[in-house]
Amino acid sequence: MQFCDDCGSMMKSEDGVWVCSSCGAEQARGDDEGMVTTTDQEDSEIVDTSEIDEEVGPTTDAQCPECDNDRARWELKQIRAADESETRFFTCTECGHKWREDDH
């Protein structure tokens, strides 16, 4: 990724040069060794997760509100704005009950 020296906007690669998408300034690309650029969607592969055992993942001490079991699998997801904390989702290892915890 390259940023424009003139206006600070992100530049894109066109015909061996960096071109600013805002002001049109151009810069030589130089040596791109170690840089990987992907534009071909055919190389992408869809991963089928439907047959993955759900009993994979980290566990923690968490009291299930349904069966009082003291272990649960957990995961974090960002479901609100980026400047807010993630939501913790739990699944009881005993009964499979699911619940979540939010920071207030």
PDB file of N, CA and C in Angstrom:
ATOM      1  N   MET A   1       0.851  -1.164   0.000  1.00  0.00           N
ATOM      2  CA  MET A   1       0.000   0.000   0.000  1.00  0.00           C
ATOM      3  C   MET A   1       0.899   1.231   0.000  1.00  0.00           C
ATOM      4  N   GLN A   2       0.472   2.196  -0.748  1.00  0.00           N
ATOM      5  CA  GLN A   2       1.253   3.428  -0.874  1.00  0.00           C
ATOM      6  C   GLN A   2       0.321   4.614  -0.661  1.00  0.00           C
ATOM      7  N   PHE A   3       0.839   5.657  -0.023  1.00  0.00           N
ATOM      8  CA  PHE A   3       0.055   6.872   0.192  1.00  0.00           C
ATOM      9  C   PHE A   3       0.706   8.037  -0.536  1.00  0.00           C
ATOM     10  N   CYS A   4      -0.129   8.927  -1.033  1.00  0.00           N
ATOM     11  CA  CYS A   4       0.315  10.075  -1.825  1.00  0.00           C
ATOM     12  C   CYS A   4       1.082  11.059  -0.947  1.00  0.00           C
ATOM     13  N   ASP A   5       2.247  11.505  -1.438  1.00  0.00           N
ATOM     14  CA  ASP A   5       3.045  12.509  -0.725  1.00  0.00           C
ATOM     15  C   ASP A   5       2.384  13.881  -0.779  1.00  0.00           C
ATOM     16  N   ASP A   6       1.573  14.140  -1.819  1.00  0.00           N
ATOM     17  CA  ASP A   6       0.946  15.448  -1.992  1.00  0.00           C
ATOM     18  C   ASP A   6      -0.284  15.636  -1.112  1.00  0.00           C
ATOM     19  N   CYS A   7      -1.206  14.653  -1.113  1.00  0.00           N
ATOM     20  CA  CYS A   7      -2.469  14.842  -0.389  1.00  0.00           C
ATOM     21  C   CYS A   7      -2.726  13.800   0.694  1.00  0.00           C
ATOM     22  N   GLY A   8      -1.923  12.732   0.754  1.00  0.00           N
ATOM     23  CA  GLY A   8      -2.072  11.723   1.798  1.00  0.00           C
ATOM     24  C   GLY A   8      -3.082  10.634   1.494  1.00  0.00           C
ATOM     25  N   SER A   9      -3.732  10.667   0.330  1.00  0.00           N
ATOM     26  CA  SER A   9      -4.720   9.652  -0.030  1.00  0.00           C
ATOM     27  C   SER A   9      -4.037   8.355  -0.439  1.00  0.00           C
ATOM     28  N   MET A  10      -4.783   7.262  -0.389  1.00  0.00           N
ATOM     29  CA  MET A  10      -4.241   5.972  -0.795  1.00  0.00           C
ATOM     30  C   MET A  10      -4.074   5.938  -2.312  1.00  0.00           C
ATOM     31  N   MET A  11      -2.964   5.345  -2.756  1.00  0.00           N
ATOM     32  CA  MET A  11      -2.683   5.272  -4.184  1.00  0.00           C
ATOM     33  C   MET A  11      -2.961   3.858  -4.674  1.00  0.00           C
ATOM     34  N   LYS A  12      -3.186   3.729  -5.978  1.00  0.00           N
ATOM     35  CA  LYS A  12      -3.382   2.413  -6.582  1.00  0.00           C
ATOM     36  C   LYS A  12      -2.333   2.218  -7.663  1.00  0.00           C
ATOM     37  N   SER A  13      -2.064   0.961  -7.961  1.00  0.00           N
ATOM     38  CA  SER A  13      -1.046   0.636  -8.951  1.00  0.00           C
ATOM     39  C   SER A  13      -1.669   0.561 -10.335  1.00  0.00           C
ATOM     40  N   GLU A  14      -1.070   1.298 -11.278  1.00  0.00           N
ATOM     41  CA  GLU A  14      -1.505   1.263 -12.675  1.00  0.00           C
ATOM     42  C   GLU A  14      -0.282   1.286 -13.571  1.00  0.00           C
ATOM     43  N   ASP A  15      -0.125   0.257 -14.386  1.00  0.00           N
ATOM     44  CA  ASP A  15       0.951   0.192 -15.384  1.00  0.00           C
ATOM     45  C   ASP A  15       2.329   0.490 -14.798  1.00  0.00           C
ATOM     46  N   GLY A  16       2.642  -0.091 -13.652  1.00  0.00           N
ATOM     47  CA  GLY A  16       3.966   0.043 -13.073  1.00  0.00           C
ATOM     48  C   GLY A  16       4.229   1.319 -12.299  1.00  0.00           C
ATOM     49  N   VAL A  17       3.217   2.154 -12.088  1.00  0.00           N
ATOM     50  CA  VAL A  17       3.379   3.364 -11.279  1.00  0.00           C
ATOM     51  C   VAL A  17       2.251   3.437 -10.261  1.00  0.00           C
ATOM     52  N   TRP A  18       2.478   4.171  -9.186  1.00  0.00           N
ATOM     53  CA  TRP A  18       1.440   4.438  -8.189  1.00  0.00           C
ATOM     54  C   TRP A  18       0.692   5.684  -8.623  1.00  0.00           C
ATOM     55  N   VAL A  19      -0.638   5.621  -8.637  1.00  0.00           N
ATOM     56  CA  VAL A  19      -1.465   6.753  -9.035  1.00  0.00           C
ATOM     57  C   VAL A  19      -2.408   7.090  -7.886  1.00  0.00           C
ATOM     58  N   CYS A  20      -2.414   8.370  -7.497  1.00  0.00           N
ATOM     59  CA  CYS A  20      -3.279   8.820  -6.406  1.00  0.00           C
ATOM     60  C   CYS A  20      -4.718   8.851  -6.887  1.00  0.00           C
ATOM     61  N   SER A  21      -5.623   8.245  -6.102  1.00  0.00           N
ATOM     62  CA  SER A  21      -7.030   8.204  -6.500  1.00  0.00           C
ATOM     63  C   SER A  21      -7.730   9.546  -6.266  1.00  0.00           C
ATOM     64  N   SER A  22      -7.105  10.454  -5.511  1.00  0.00           N
ATOM     65  CA  SER A  22      -7.728  11.757  -5.253  1.00  0.00           C
ATOM     66  C   SER A  22      -7.201  12.862  -6.151  1.00  0.00           C
ATOM     67  N   CYS A  23      -5.870  13.056  -6.137  1.00  0.00           N
ATOM     68  CA  CYS A  23      -5.315  14.200  -6.871  1.00  0.00           C
ATOM     69  C   CYS A  23      -4.642  13.815  -8.182  1.00  0.00           C
ATOM     70  N   GLY A  24      -4.487  12.513  -8.465  1.00  0.00           N
ATOM     71  CA  GLY A  24      -3.902  12.077  -9.729  1.00  0.00           C
ATOM     72  C   GLY A  24      -2.391  12.068  -9.776  1.00  0.00           C
ATOM     73  N   ALA A  25      -1.715  12.404  -8.672  1.00  0.00           N
ATOM     74  CA  ALA A  25      -0.250  12.399  -8.648  1.00  0.00           C
ATOM     75  C   ALA A  25       0.268  10.994  -8.923  1.00  0.00           C
ATOM     76  N   GLU A  26       1.435  10.903  -9.548  1.00  0.00           N
ATOM     77  CA  GLU A  26       2.030   9.614  -9.871  1.00  0.00           C
ATOM     78  C   GLU A  26       3.402   9.494  -9.231  1.00  0.00           C
ATOM     79  N   GLN A  27       3.754   8.263  -8.833  1.00  0.00           N
ATOM     80  CA  GLN A  27       5.071   7.960  -8.271  1.00  0.00           C
ATOM     81  C   GLN A  27       5.544   6.647  -8.872  1.00  0.00           C
ATOM     82  N   ALA A  28       6.854   6.535  -9.079  1.00  0.00           N
ATOM     83  CA  ALA A  28       7.416   5.283  -9.567  1.00  0.00           C
ATOM     84  C   ALA A  28       7.209   4.204  -8.506  1.00  0.00           C
ATOM     85  N   ARG A  29       6.969   2.979  -8.944  1.00  0.00           N
ATOM     86  CA  ARG A  29       6.720   1.903  -7.985  1.00  0.00           C
ATOM     87  C   ARG A  29       7.985   1.426  -7.309  1.00  0.00           C
ATOM     88  N   GLY A  30       9.097   1.429  -7.964  1.00  0.00           N
ATOM     89  CA  GLY A  30      10.337   0.973  -7.344  1.00  0.00           C
ATOM     90  C   GLY A  30      10.356  -0.540  -7.180  1.00  0.00           C
ATOM     91  N   ASP A  31      11.158  -1.016  -6.258  1.00  0.00           N
ATOM     92  CA  ASP A  31      11.326  -2.449  -6.030  1.00  0.00           C
ATOM     93  C   ASP A  31      10.203  -2.949  -5.130  1.00  0.00           C
ATOM     94  N   ASP A  32       9.378  -3.863  -5.639  1.00  0.00           N
ATOM     95  CA  ASP A  32       8.254  -4.410  -4.876  1.00  0.00           C
ATOM     96  C   ASP A  32       8.555  -5.793  -4.309  1.00  0.00           C
ATOM     97  N   GLU A  33       9.822  -6.107  -4.106  1.00  0.00           N
ATOM     98  CA  GLU A  33      10.179  -7.417  -3.588  1.00  0.00           C
ATOM     99  C   GLU A  33       9.498  -7.656  -2.241  1.00  0.00           C
ATOM    100  N   GLY A  34       8.885  -8.809  -2.104  1.00  0.00           N
ATOM    101  CA  GLY A  34       8.202  -9.151  -0.865  1.00  0.00           C
ATOM    102  C   GLY A  34       6.767  -8.664  -0.819  1.00  0.00           C
ATOM    103  N   MET A  35       6.345  -7.885  -1.812  1.00  0.00           N
ATOM    104  CA  MET A  35       4.984  -7.364  -1.845  1.00  0.00           C
ATOM    105  C   MET A  35       4.090  -8.324  -2.611  1.00  0.00           C
ATOM    106  N   VAL A  36       2.908  -8.595  -2.082  1.00  0.00           N
ATOM    107  CA  VAL A  36       1.969  -9.496  -2.729  1.00  0.00           C
ATOM    108  C   VAL A  36       0.718  -8.710  -3.075  1.00  0.00           C
ATOM    109  N   THR A  37       0.302  -8.787  -4.326  1.00  0.00           N
ATOM    110  CA  THR A  37      -0.908  -8.119  -4.772  1.00  0.00           C
ATOM    111  C   THR A  37      -1.840  -9.169  -5.344  1.00  0.00           C
ATOM    112  N   THR A  38      -3.082  -9.184  -4.917  1.00  0.00           N
ATOM    113  CA  THR A  38      -4.049 -10.150  -5.414  1.00  0.00           C
ATOM    114  C   THR A  38      -5.168  -9.411  -6.113  1.00  0.00           C
ATOM    115  N   THR A  39      -5.392  -9.756  -7.367  1.00  0.00           N
ATOM    116  CA  THR A  39      -6.496  -9.161  -8.108  1.00  0.00           C
ATOM    117  C   THR A  39      -7.358 -10.225  -8.757  1.00  0.00           C
ATOM    118  N   ASP A  40      -6.878 -11.467  -8.828  1.00  0.00           N
ATOM    119  CA  ASP A  40      -7.589 -12.543  -9.507  1.00  0.00           C
ATOM    120  C   ASP A  40      -8.464 -13.295  -8.512  1.00  0.00           C
ATOM    121  N   GLN A  41      -9.766 -13.171  -8.648  1.00  0.00           N
ATOM    122  CA  GLN A  41     -10.698 -13.831  -7.740  1.00  0.00           C
ATOM    123  C   GLN A  41     -10.753 -15.337  -7.958  1.00  0.00           C
ATOM    124  N   GLU A  42     -10.285 -15.833  -9.123  1.00  0.00           N
ATOM    125  CA  GLU A  42     -10.336 -17.264  -9.387  1.00  0.00           C
ATOM    126  C   GLU A  42      -9.440 -18.051  -8.439  1.00  0.00           C
ATOM    127  N   ASP A  43      -8.412 -17.428  -7.869  1.00  0.00           N
ATOM    128  CA  ASP A  43      -7.540 -18.114  -6.933  1.00  0.00           C
ATOM    129  C   ASP A  43      -8.195 -18.296  -5.584  1.00  0.00           C
ATOM    130  N   SER A  44      -9.277 -17.547  -5.316  1.00  0.00           N
ATOM    131  CA  SER A  44      -9.964 -17.649  -4.034  1.00  0.00           C
ATOM    132  C   SER A  44     -10.712 -18.964  -3.967  1.00  0.00           C
ATOM    133  N   GLU A  45     -10.737 -19.531  -2.779  1.00  0.00           N
ATOM    134  CA  GLU A  45     -11.412 -20.797  -2.582  1.00  0.00           C
ATOM    135  C   GLU A  45     -12.418 -20.648  -1.453  1.00  0.00           C
ATOM    136  N   ILE A  46     -13.624 -21.119  -1.679  1.00  0.00           N
ATOM    137  CA  ILE A  46     -14.651 -21.077  -0.643  1.00  0.00           C
ATOM    138  C   ILE A  46     -14.404 -22.244   0.298  1.00  0.00           C
ATOM    139  N   VAL A  47     -14.372 -21.946   1.578  1.00  0.00           N
ATOM    140  CA  VAL A  47     -14.128 -22.977   2.581  1.00  0.00           C
ATOM    141  C   VAL A  47     -15.456 -23.388   3.189  1.00  0.00           C
ATOM    142  N   ASP A  48     -15.779 -24.670   3.101  1.00  0.00           N
ATOM    143  CA  ASP A  48     -17.019 -25.195   3.656  1.00  0.00           C
ATOM    144  C   ASP A  48     -16.802 -25.505   5.131  1.00  0.00           C
ATOM    145  N   THR A  49     -17.489 -24.757   5.996  1.00  0.00           N
ATOM    146  CA  THR A  49     -17.351 -24.969   7.435  1.00  0.00           C
ATOM    147  C   THR A  49     -18.555 -25.692   8.018  1.00  0.00           C
ATOM    148  N   SER A  50     -19.458 -26.173   7.173  1.00  0.00           N
ATOM    149  CA  SER A  50     -20.682 -26.800   7.661  1.00  0.00           C
ATOM    150  C   SER A  50     -20.426 -28.123   8.386  1.00  0.00           C
ATOM    151  N   GLU A  51     -19.330 -28.788   8.073  1.00  0.00           N
ATOM    152  CA  GLU A  51     -19.061 -30.075   8.698  1.00  0.00           C
ATOM    153  C   GLU A  51     -18.016 -29.988   9.809  1.00  0.00           C
ATOM    154  N   ILE A  52     -17.673 -28.780  10.232  1.00  0.00           N
ATOM    155  CA  ILE A  52     -16.704 -28.623  11.309  1.00  0.00           C
ATOM    156  C   ILE A  52     -17.396 -28.878  12.632  1.00  0.00           C
ATOM    157  N   ASP A  53     -16.761 -29.678  13.460  1.00  0.00           N
ATOM    158  CA  ASP A  53     -17.291 -29.989  14.780  1.00  0.00           C
ATOM    159  C   ASP A  53     -17.337 -28.712  15.610  1.00  0.00           C
ATOM    160  N   GLU A  54     -18.502 -28.368  16.130  1.00  0.00           N
ATOM    161  CA  GLU A  54     -18.646 -27.137  16.903  1.00  0.00           C
ATOM    162  C   GLU A  54     -17.946 -27.219  18.252  1.00  0.00           C
ATOM    163  N   GLU A  55     -17.489 -28.381  18.632  1.00  0.00           N
ATOM    164  CA  GLU A  55     -16.830 -28.521  19.917  1.00  0.00           C
ATOM    165  C   GLU A  55     -15.332 -28.264  19.783  1.00  0.00           C
ATOM    166  N   VAL A  56     -15.004 -27.274  18.998  1.00  0.00           N
ATOM    167  CA  VAL A  56     -13.626 -26.850  18.816  1.00  0.00           C
ATOM    168  C   VAL A  56     -13.540 -25.416  19.286  1.00  0.00           C
ATOM    169  N   GLY A  57     -12.450 -25.081  19.928  1.00  0.00           N
ATOM    170  CA  GLY A  57     -12.275 -23.711  20.373  1.00  0.00           C
ATOM    171  C   GLY A  57     -11.936 -23.652  21.838  1.00  0.00           C
ATOM    172  N   PRO A  58     -11.568 -22.472  22.296  1.00  0.00           N
ATOM    173  CA  PRO A  58     -11.149 -22.318  23.688  1.00  0.00           C
ATOM    174  C   PRO A  58     -12.339 -22.412  24.650  1.00  0.00           C
ATOM    175  N   THR A  59     -12.054 -22.870  25.846  1.00  0.00           N
ATOM    176  CA  THR A  59     -13.075 -22.901  26.895  1.00  0.00           C
ATOM    177  C   THR A  59     -12.617 -22.028  28.057  1.00  0.00           C
ATOM    178  N   THR A  60     -13.569 -21.670  28.891  1.00  0.00           N
ATOM    179  CA  THR A  60     -13.278 -20.819  30.039  1.00  0.00           C
ATOM    180  C   THR A  60     -14.225 -21.161  31.176  1.00  0.00           C
ATOM    181  N   ASP A  61     -13.919 -20.659  32.348  1.00  0.00           N
ATOM    182  CA  ASP A  61     -14.819 -20.799  33.495  1.00  0.00           C
ATOM    183  C   ASP A  61     -15.959 -19.810  33.310  1.00  0.00           C
ATOM    184  N   ALA A  62     -17.142 -20.322  33.052  1.00  0.00           N
ATOM    185  CA  ALA A  62     -18.327 -19.469  32.908  1.00  0.00           C
ATOM    186  C   ALA A  62     -19.532 -20.294  33.346  1.00  0.00           C
ATOM    187  N   GLN A  63     -20.359 -19.723  34.166  1.00  0.00           N
ATOM    188  CA  GLN A  63     -21.526 -20.415  34.715  1.00  0.00           C
ATOM    189  C   GLN A  63     -22.682 -20.370  33.718  1.00  0.00           C
ATOM    190  N   CYS A  64     -23.149 -21.539  33.277  1.00  0.00           N
ATOM    191  CA  CYS A  64     -24.271 -21.617  32.352  1.00  0.00           C
ATOM    192  C   CYS A  64     -25.557 -21.244  33.086  1.00  0.00           C
ATOM    193  N   PRO A  65     -26.350 -20.311  32.562  1.00  0.00           N
ATOM    194  CA  PRO A  65     -27.590 -19.917  33.220  1.00  0.00           C
ATOM    195  C   PRO A  65     -28.684 -20.984  33.141  1.00  0.00           C
ATOM    196  N   GLU A  66     -28.515 -22.000  32.297  1.00  0.00           N
ATOM    197  CA  GLU A  66     -29.519 -23.054  32.150  1.00  0.00           C
ATOM    198  C   GLU A  66     -29.241 -24.255  33.046  1.00  0.00           C
ATOM    199  N   CYS A  67     -28.007 -24.779  33.020  1.00  0.00           N
ATOM    200  CA  CYS A  67     -27.725 -26.033  33.738  1.00  0.00           C
ATOM    201  C   CYS A  67     -26.685 -25.887  34.845  1.00  0.00           C
ATOM    202  N   ASP A  68     -26.172 -24.692  35.070  1.00  0.00           N
ATOM    203  CA  ASP A  68     -25.164 -24.399  36.096  1.00  0.00           C
ATOM    204  C   ASP A  68     -23.812 -25.072  35.864  1.00  0.00           C
ATOM    205  N   ASN A  69     -23.588 -25.593  34.659  1.00  0.00           N
ATOM    206  CA  ASN A  69     -22.268 -26.119  34.317  1.00  0.00           C
ATOM    207  C   ASN A  69     -21.264 -24.968  34.404  1.00  0.00           C
ATOM    208  N   ASP A  70     -20.001 -25.277  34.752  1.00  0.00           N
ATOM    209  CA  ASP A  70     -19.018 -24.209  34.949  1.00  0.00           C
ATOM    210  C   ASP A  70     -17.996 -24.075  33.821  1.00  0.00           C
ATOM    211  N   ARG A  71     -18.247 -24.690  32.645  1.00  0.00           N
ATOM    212  CA  ARG A  71     -17.344 -24.556  31.487  1.00  0.00           C
ATOM    213  C   ARG A  71     -18.138 -24.151  30.258  1.00  0.00           C
ATOM    214  N   ALA A  72     -17.552 -23.283  29.453  1.00  0.00           N
ATOM    215  CA  ALA A  72     -18.200 -22.854  28.214  1.00  0.00           C
ATOM    216  C   ALA A  72     -17.159 -22.546  27.151  1.00  0.00           C
ATOM    217  N   ARG A  73     -17.508 -22.805  25.924  1.00  0.00           N
ATOM    218  CA  ARG A  73     -16.684 -22.365  24.808  1.00  0.00           C
ATOM    219  C   ARG A  73     -17.007 -20.889  24.581  1.00  0.00           C
ATOM    220  N   TRP A  74     -16.048 -20.137  24.078  1.00  0.00           N
ATOM    221  CA  TRP A  74     -16.278 -18.713  23.896  1.00  0.00           C
ATOM    222  C   TRP A  74     -15.686 -18.233  22.590  1.00  0.00           C
ATOM    223  N   GLU A  75     -16.218 -17.122  22.098  1.00  0.00           N
ATOM    224  CA  GLU A  75     -15.660 -16.417  20.948  1.00  0.00           C
ATOM    225  C   GLU A  75     -16.014 -14.945  21.074  1.00  0.00           C
ATOM    226  N   LEU A  76     -15.201 -14.110  20.461  1.00  0.00           N
ATOM    227  CA  LEU A  76     -15.424 -12.667  20.468  1.00  0.00           C
ATOM    228  C   LEU A  76     -15.837 -12.229  19.072  1.00  0.00           C
ATOM    229  N   LYS A  77     -16.824 -11.336  18.999  1.00  0.00           N
ATOM    230  CA  LYS A  77     -17.250 -10.782  17.714  1.00  0.00           C
ATOM    231  C   LYS A  77     -17.464  -9.289  17.869  1.00  0.00           C
ATOM    232  N   GLN A  78     -17.069  -8.565  16.835  1.00  0.00           N
ATOM    233  CA  GLN A  78     -17.288  -7.117  16.803  1.00  0.00           C
ATOM    234  C   GLN A  78     -18.620  -6.883  16.129  1.00  0.00           C
ATOM    235  N   ILE A  79     -19.677  -6.641  16.910  1.00  0.00           N
ATOM    236  CA  ILE A  79     -21.005  -6.475  16.318  1.00  0.00           C
ATOM    237  C   ILE A  79     -21.505  -5.048  16.410  1.00  0.00           C
ATOM    238  N   ARG A  80     -20.789  -4.200  17.118  1.00  0.00           N
ATOM    239  CA  ARG A  80     -21.168  -2.786  17.234  1.00  0.00           C
ATOM    240  C   ARG A  80     -20.114  -1.935  16.543  1.00  0.00           C
ATOM    241  N   ALA A  81     -20.111  -0.666  16.792  1.00  0.00           N
ATOM    242  CA  ALA A  81     -19.138   0.232  16.165  1.00  0.00           C
ATOM    243  C   ALA A  81     -17.711  -0.173  16.544  1.00  0.00           C
ATOM    244  N   ALA A  82     -16.774   0.162  15.693  1.00  0.00           N
ATOM    245  CA  ALA A  82     -15.383  -0.237  15.897  1.00  0.00           C
ATOM    246  C   ALA A  82     -14.775   0.348  17.159  1.00  0.00           C
ATOM    247  N   ASP A  83     -15.305   1.476  17.645  1.00  0.00           N
ATOM    248  CA  ASP A  83     -14.737   2.077  18.847  1.00  0.00           C
ATOM    249  C   ASP A  83     -15.366   1.514  20.124  1.00  0.00           C
ATOM    250  N   GLU A  84     -16.243   0.522  19.995  1.00  0.00           N
ATOM    251  CA  GLU A  84     -16.834  -0.126  21.164  1.00  0.00           C
ATOM    252  C   GLU A  84     -16.236  -1.512  21.330  1.00  0.00           C
ATOM    253  N   SER A  85     -16.332  -2.048  22.529  1.00  0.00           N
ATOM    254  CA  SER A  85     -15.714  -3.341  22.802  1.00  0.00           C
ATOM    255  C   SER A  85     -16.446  -4.481  22.094  1.00  0.00           C
ATOM    256  N   GLU A  86     -15.740  -5.600  21.949  1.00  0.00           N
ATOM    257  CA  GLU A  86     -16.318  -6.777  21.318  1.00  0.00           C
ATOM    258  C   GLU A  86     -17.352  -7.408  22.247  1.00  0.00           C
ATOM    259  N   THR A  87     -18.231  -8.223  21.682  1.00  0.00           N
ATOM    260  CA  THR A  87     -19.216  -8.959  22.461  1.00  0.00           C
ATOM    261  C   THR A  87     -18.710 -10.378  22.640  1.00  0.00           C
ATOM    262  N   ARG A  88     -18.804 -10.905  23.851  1.00  0.00           N
ATOM    263  CA  ARG A  88     -18.373 -12.264  24.154  1.00  0.00           C
ATOM    264  C   ARG A  88     -19.571 -13.204  24.040  1.00  0.00           C
ATOM    265  N   PHE A  89     -19.425 -14.246  23.224  1.00  0.00           N
ATOM    266  CA  PHE A  89     -20.462 -15.256  23.058  1.00  0.00           C
ATOM    267  C   PHE A  89     -19.988 -16.545  23.711  1.00  0.00           C
ATOM    268  N   PHE A  90     -20.867 -17.180  24.470  1.00  0.00           N
ATOM    269  CA  PHE A  90     -20.554 -18.414  25.182  1.00  0.00           C
ATOM    270  C   PHE A  90     -21.491 -19.525  24.740  1.00  0.00           C
ATOM    271  N   THR A  91     -20.979 -20.769  24.743  1.00  0.00           N
ATOM    272  CA  THR A  91     -21.783 -21.964  24.505  1.00  0.00           C
ATOM    273  C   THR A  91     -21.411 -22.966  25.582  1.00  0.00           C
ATOM    274  N   CYS A  92     -22.396 -23.407  26.336  1.00  0.00           N
ATOM    275  CA  CYS A  92     -22.161 -24.347  27.428  1.00  0.00           C
ATOM    276  C   CYS A  92     -21.618 -25.659  26.870  1.00  0.00           C
ATOM    277  N   THR A  93     -20.583 -26.194  27.494  1.00  0.00           N
ATOM    278  CA  THR A  93     -19.992 -27.455  27.043  1.00  0.00           C
ATOM    279  C   THR A  93     -20.866 -28.644  27.417  1.00  0.00           C
ATOM    280  N   GLU A  94     -21.800 -28.460  28.326  1.00  0.00           N
ATOM    281  CA  GLU A  94     -22.656 -29.559  28.781  1.00  0.00           C
ATOM    282  C   GLU A  94     -23.980 -29.603  28.011  1.00  0.00           C
ATOM    283  N   CYS A  95     -24.750 -28.525  28.037  1.00  0.00           N
ATOM    284  CA  CYS A  95     -26.101 -28.543  27.445  1.00  0.00           C
ATOM    285  C   CYS A  95     -26.198 -27.815  26.106  1.00  0.00           C
ATOM    286  N   GLY A  96     -25.159 -27.054  25.708  1.00  0.00           N
ATOM    287  CA  GLY A  96     -25.168 -26.359  24.432  1.00  0.00           C
ATOM    288  C   GLY A  96     -25.894 -25.019  24.445  1.00  0.00           C
ATOM    289  N   HIS A  97     -26.377 -24.589  25.618  1.00  0.00           N
ATOM    290  CA  HIS A  97     -27.060 -23.294  25.724  1.00  0.00           C
ATOM    291  C   HIS A  97     -26.092 -22.181  25.319  1.00  0.00           C
ATOM    292  N   LYS A  98     -26.623 -21.168  24.605  1.00  0.00           N
ATOM    293  CA  LYS A  98     -25.795 -20.046  24.141  1.00  0.00           C
ATOM    294  C   LYS A  98     -26.258 -18.765  24.805  1.00  0.00           C
ATOM    295  N   TRP A  99     -25.293 -17.923  25.195  1.00  0.00           N
ATOM    296  CA  TRP A  99     -25.598 -16.608  25.737  1.00  0.00           C
ATOM    297  C   TRP A  99     -24.449 -15.667  25.421  1.00  0.00           C
ATOM    298  N   ARG A 100     -24.657 -14.389  25.692  1.00  0.00           N
ATOM    299  CA  ARG A 100     -23.626 -13.403  25.382  1.00  0.00           C
ATOM    300  C   ARG A 100     -23.454 -12.441  26.538  1.00  0.00           C
ATOM    301  N   GLU A 101     -22.291 -11.800  26.555  1.00  0.00           N
ATOM    302  CA  GLU A 101     -21.973 -10.779  27.543  1.00  0.00           C
ATOM    303  C   GLU A 101     -21.525  -9.526  26.806  1.00  0.00           C
ATOM    304  N   ASP A 102     -22.108  -8.400  27.193  1.00  0.00           N
ATOM    305  CA  ASP A 102     -21.709  -7.104  26.639  1.00  0.00           C
ATOM    306  C   ASP A 102     -21.105  -6.272  27.766  1.00  0.00           C
ATOM    307  N   ASP A 103     -20.142  -5.439  27.418  1.00  0.00           N
ATOM    308  CA  ASP A 103     -19.661  -4.446  28.380  1.00  0.00           C
ATOM    309  C   ASP A 103     -20.642  -3.290  28.366  1.00  0.00           C
ATOM    310  N   HIS A 104     -20.912  -2.741  29.499  1.00  0.00           N
ATOM    311  CA  HIS A 104     -21.868  -1.622  29.571  1.00  0.00           C
ATOM    312  C   HIS A 104     -21.161  -0.338  29.885  1.00  0.00           C
TER     313      HIS A 104
END
